[in-house]
Structures are given as structure tokens and as C-alpha cells.
Amino acid sequence: MKKRVLITGAAGFLGSHLCDRFLKEGFHVIGMDNLITGDLKNIEHLFKLEDFEFYHHDVTKFVHVPGKLDYILHFASPASPIDYLKIPIQTLKVGSLGTHNLLGLAKEKKARILIASTSEVYGDPLVHPQNEEYYGNVNTIGPRGVYDEAKRFQESITMAYHRFHGLETRIVRIFNTYGPRMRLNDGRVIPAFIGQALRGEDLTVFGDGLQTRSFCYIDDQVEGIYRLLMSDYADPVNIGNPDEITIKDFAEEIIELTGTDQKIVYQPLPVDDPLQRQPDITLAKKLLGWTPTVNRHEGMKKTYDYFKSLSKEELFKREHKDFSNYTKRH
Ligand code: UDP
């Protein structure tokens, strides 16, 4: 009998890559997504497989999955600052109510559950690099608060289920991750720069561009998540690439990579945009024997080549996903 895994947010960037990985490992994969920010294009290659099923469902409503479940990976959530602004209430609900439903399902099925947390729990960090012991510096009522606080609540309720019900839980704190299948119009810096490069537009750097981020390639992220799920460690673990760069230097790298003559244009820094971010991955290295292996140059080339290979029509669709109909109901 094959092991069965439920992956929420399956049609999203991370979720779809996780579906690929678990299928490759020989699992029966049940994908679930309400398709607000996810896109069926990311998983259309899986529908022909016997070991893949898909449920179009919103996990903030009661979640029912027939049959046994060995693992649950909760990756459903809007995941970019622009999305939080457009669908703030759904962002709060999926992290809180959605997580509660999935923990209940895990308890019922006696499944191990891994929840996707984020470096955003550290907010605009006063400790650098960020290790798992740092409690964070988050503005509860700022525009990012809907995501940050939902994720912080998610960690709390997960630990409560672990302690109170003895549920097997795992928490991954994901730092900025990139690669093929990112949504081009979600406002995050990598898809923004790639879209601008493909359209021949100038690159928009927010603020003075001296804020830093550390970008992890998707394959490394998936490997870290897989190893964490299979470990026996219930406290949160950072997974990300510690190679830190300023956004301005990153824009210059993109210009070099694409070989275009774009300029950098400066725009205002969004509210509560963290000044610096770099994961301390000492714990993941020790616990999981994991370390990122794809450097930024290699990863960005793969990502850019992927988007360049899409037809104009596909690119347009990825740039113009519109979820305004949905937002009216929430
Ligand atoms: N950023 C930018 N230009 C853009 C989009 C984003 O300079 O067109 C900046 C943004 O202000 C932030 C960094 O790039 O400092 C990373 O932003 P992103 O939205 O990708 O993720 P975050 O780490 O802030 O959640």
C-alpha cells in the first residue's frame, strides 16, 4: 500500500513542486487548492498520473479526505506582499482557520503534519542573521500583519496540537524562495524583475535598494522540507539560502544575466518592508544534514530560461491572473 500525502496549496509555486517530489518518491499525492492564487497550469502535467488526485477546495471550510492519510503538508496561503493587500482576510483565514481544520484532519487520520511557516514571523528583524530562537519584531496592525500574525498563530496552534494531542507536527520557516512556476504578477522581487526584463522595462527597486534578502532555489527548498518532514523534530526549522545580497546589487545581477540595457528606477519602499533578512541555517545543517547546493547565478539562469521558454500567451496568463471576483465575497 502506497503512503498517501495531502498537499494543500498544490497548484501554487511551492505546492506544485512538492507534488512533483512526493510523486517521484513513490507516494500517492492528493493535491488541494482553491485556486485563488494557485494555477492549474502548475500541475496539469500530473492529472494523467494514477497516483495524483486533485480536490478544488478551500481549506478554511471543513476539510474531508476519504481514506487513510500518512502525511499532510499545509502550503495553502497567499504568499506575497501584494496578495496580502488584495486578500487580507483570506490570508488571515487560511493561516488560522485553515490550519485548525488541517490539524483536526491530521488528528483524525493519525497523520504527521508539516506546516509552512515563514521568515516573516521574524518581522523586521533586530537580530541578524535570524536563528530559530529569535522571537521577531512584527507590526501586528501593518499591511503585512495579516500574513505575519496568521503564520505566528499557525505555529502556536500547531505546537498546541503537538503538546496537547501528541500530534506529530513539523514547522518549516521558509525564507525567500524562487524558481520556475512563480506567478509573474505577484509583486515579489524575482518575478517582478524577470517580467520587467522580458518586457524590456526598467527594473523597479523599492527604497534605496540597500535592504537585503537571501534567495533559495526551489529544489533546495523542497529537499529541506522533505528531510524535515521525515525527521523527528517538532520545533520550527529555518530553510533558506544564507547567501545575502542587497536588492540593488541583485537588480544589477539581473541586468547582467539578461544581457539587456535596462536601467534601475527607484520607487517608494512599502510599509514594514524588512531591512535585512538572512537565515541562520545551523540547525537545519545539524539536524537534517541539509545545505543549499544551487547558487544564485545558476538558479536565476534556470528560472529566467524557464520564463523565456513560455509562449507569449502563457506569459500573459501568468502576468494577469485576476482574483478580484473572489475578493468581493470575503
Ligand atoms: N522589491 C523591489 N522591487 C520590486 C519588488 C520588490 O525592490 O519590484 C523589494 C521589496 O521592497 C523587498 C525585496 O525586494 O525589499 C523583496 O521583496 P519580495 O516582495 O520579493 O519579498 P519579501 O521578502 O519582502 O516578502
mmCIF file of C-alpha atoms and ligand atoms in Angstrom, residues 79-82 84 118-120 144 147 175-176 182 186-193 196 203-207 209 211-213 215 247-248 250 265 267-270 272-275 277, ligand 1:
data_model
loop_
_atom_site.group_PDB
_atom_site.id
_atom_site.type_symbol
_atom_site.label_atom_id
_atom_site.label_comp_id
_atom_site.label_asym_id
_atom_site.label_seq_id
_atom_site.Cartn_x
_atom_site.Cartn_y
_atom_site.Cartn_z
ATOM 1 C CA ALA A 79 2.454 34.437 -0.166
ATOM 2 C CA SER A 80 3.386 37.847 -1.486
ATOM 3 C CA PRO A 81 3.015 41.332 -0.009
ATOM 4 C CA ILE A 82 0.759 42.412 -2.911
ATOM 5 C CA TYR A 84 -1.870 40.231 1.367
ATOM 6 C CA THR A 118 7.856 31.847 7.093
ATOM 7 C CA SER A 119 10.758 34.161 7.830
ATOM 8 C CA GLU A 120 8.028 36.814 8.164
ATOM 9 C CA ARG A 144 1.921 42.579 6.391
ATOM 10 C CA TYR A 147 0.243 37.275 6.924
ATOM 11 C CA PHE A 175 12.917 32.175 3.586
ATOM 12 C CA ASN A 176 12.607 33.827 0.150
ATOM 13 C CA MET A 182 6.332 31.612 -9.658
ATOM 14 C CA ASP A 186 2.519 38.704 -7.531
ATOM 15 C CA GLY A 187 4.761 41.690 -6.863
ATOM 16 C CA ARG A 188 7.643 39.733 -5.387
ATOM 17 C CA VAL A 189 11.011 40.947 -6.448
ATOM 18 C CA ILE A 190 12.191 37.988 -8.556
ATOM 19 C CA PRO A 191 9.069 37.621 -10.718
ATOM 20 C CA ALA A 192 8.859 41.426 -10.931
ATOM 21 C CA PHE A 193 12.424 41.725 -12.253
ATOM 22 C CA GLN A 196 10.333 43.543 -16.477
ATOM 23 C CA LEU A 203 13.744 47.382 -13.085
ATOM 24 C CA THR A 204 11.818 48.825 -10.143
ATOM 25 C CA VAL A 205 13.898 48.901 -6.969
ATOM 26 C CA PHE A 206 11.950 49.893 -3.872
ATOM 27 C CA GLY A 207 13.519 52.329 -1.411
ATOM 28 C CA GLY A 209 17.726 49.168 -2.615
ATOM 29 C CA GLN A 211 17.633 46.291 2.043
ATOM 30 C CA THR A 212 18.852 42.702 1.848
ATOM 31 C CA ARG A 213 17.326 39.313 1.084
ATOM 32 C CA PHE A 215 17.265 33.760 -2.097
ATOM 33 C CA ILE A 247 18.161 44.398 -3.760
ATOM 34 C CA LYS A 248 20.128 46.982 -5.750
ATOM 35 C CA PHE A 250 20.521 41.901 -7.212
ATOM 36 C CA VAL A 265 14.296 53.063 -11.367
ATOM 37 C CA GLN A 267 10.132 53.593 -6.164
ATOM 38 C CA PRO A 268 8.929 54.117 -2.570
ATOM 39 C CA LEU A 269 9.637 51.375 -0.052
ATOM 40 C CA PRO A 270 6.460 49.528 1.007
ATOM 41 C CA ASP A 272 7.123 47.483 7.066
ATOM 42 C CA ASP A 273 9.425 46.142 4.348
ATOM 43 C CA PRO A 274 12.135 44.326 6.365
ATOM 44 C CA LEU A 275 15.532 45.978 6.093
ATOM 45 C CA ARG A 277 16.890 39.070 6.055
HETATM 46 N N1 UDP B 1 11.285 44.858 -4.297
HETATM 47 C C1 UDP B 1 11.816 45.737 -5.205
HETATM 48 N N2 UDP B 1 11.223 45.847 -6.437
HETATM 49 C C2 UDP B 1 10.128 45.130 -6.812
HETATM 50 C C3 UDP B 1 9.607 44.217 -5.882
HETATM 51 C C4 UDP B 1 10.190 44.108 -4.627
HETATM 52 O O1 UDP B 1 12.800 46.423 -4.918
HETATM 53 O O2 UDP B 1 9.646 45.314 -7.950
HETATM 54 C C5 UDP B 1 11.917 44.711 -2.981
HETATM 55 C C6 UDP B 1 10.974 44.737 -1.784
HETATM 56 O O3 UDP B 1 10.739 46.072 -1.359
HETATM 57 C C7 UDP B 1 11.745 43.943 -0.752
HETATM 58 C C8 UDP B 1 12.547 42.930 -1.595
HETATM 59 O O4 UDP B 1 12.528 43.441 -2.926
HETATM 60 O O5 UDP B 1 12.652 44.744 -0.042
HETATM 61 C C9 UDP B 1 11.944 41.528 -1.594
HETATM 62 O O6 UDP B 1 10.582 41.666 -1.832
HETATM 63 P P1 UDP B 1 9.590 40.460 -2.035
HETATM 64 O O7 UDP B 1 8.248 41.066 -2.209
HETATM 65 O O8 UDP B 1 10.108 39.574 -3.094
HETATM 66 O O9 UDP B 1 9.620 39.602 -0.700
HETATM 67 P P2 UDP B 1 9.678 39.947 0.853
HETATM 68 O O10 UDP B 1 10.959 39.333 1.243
HETATM 69 O O11 UDP B 1 9.666 41.434 1.100
HETATM 70 O O12 UDP B 1 8.487 39.268 1.402
#
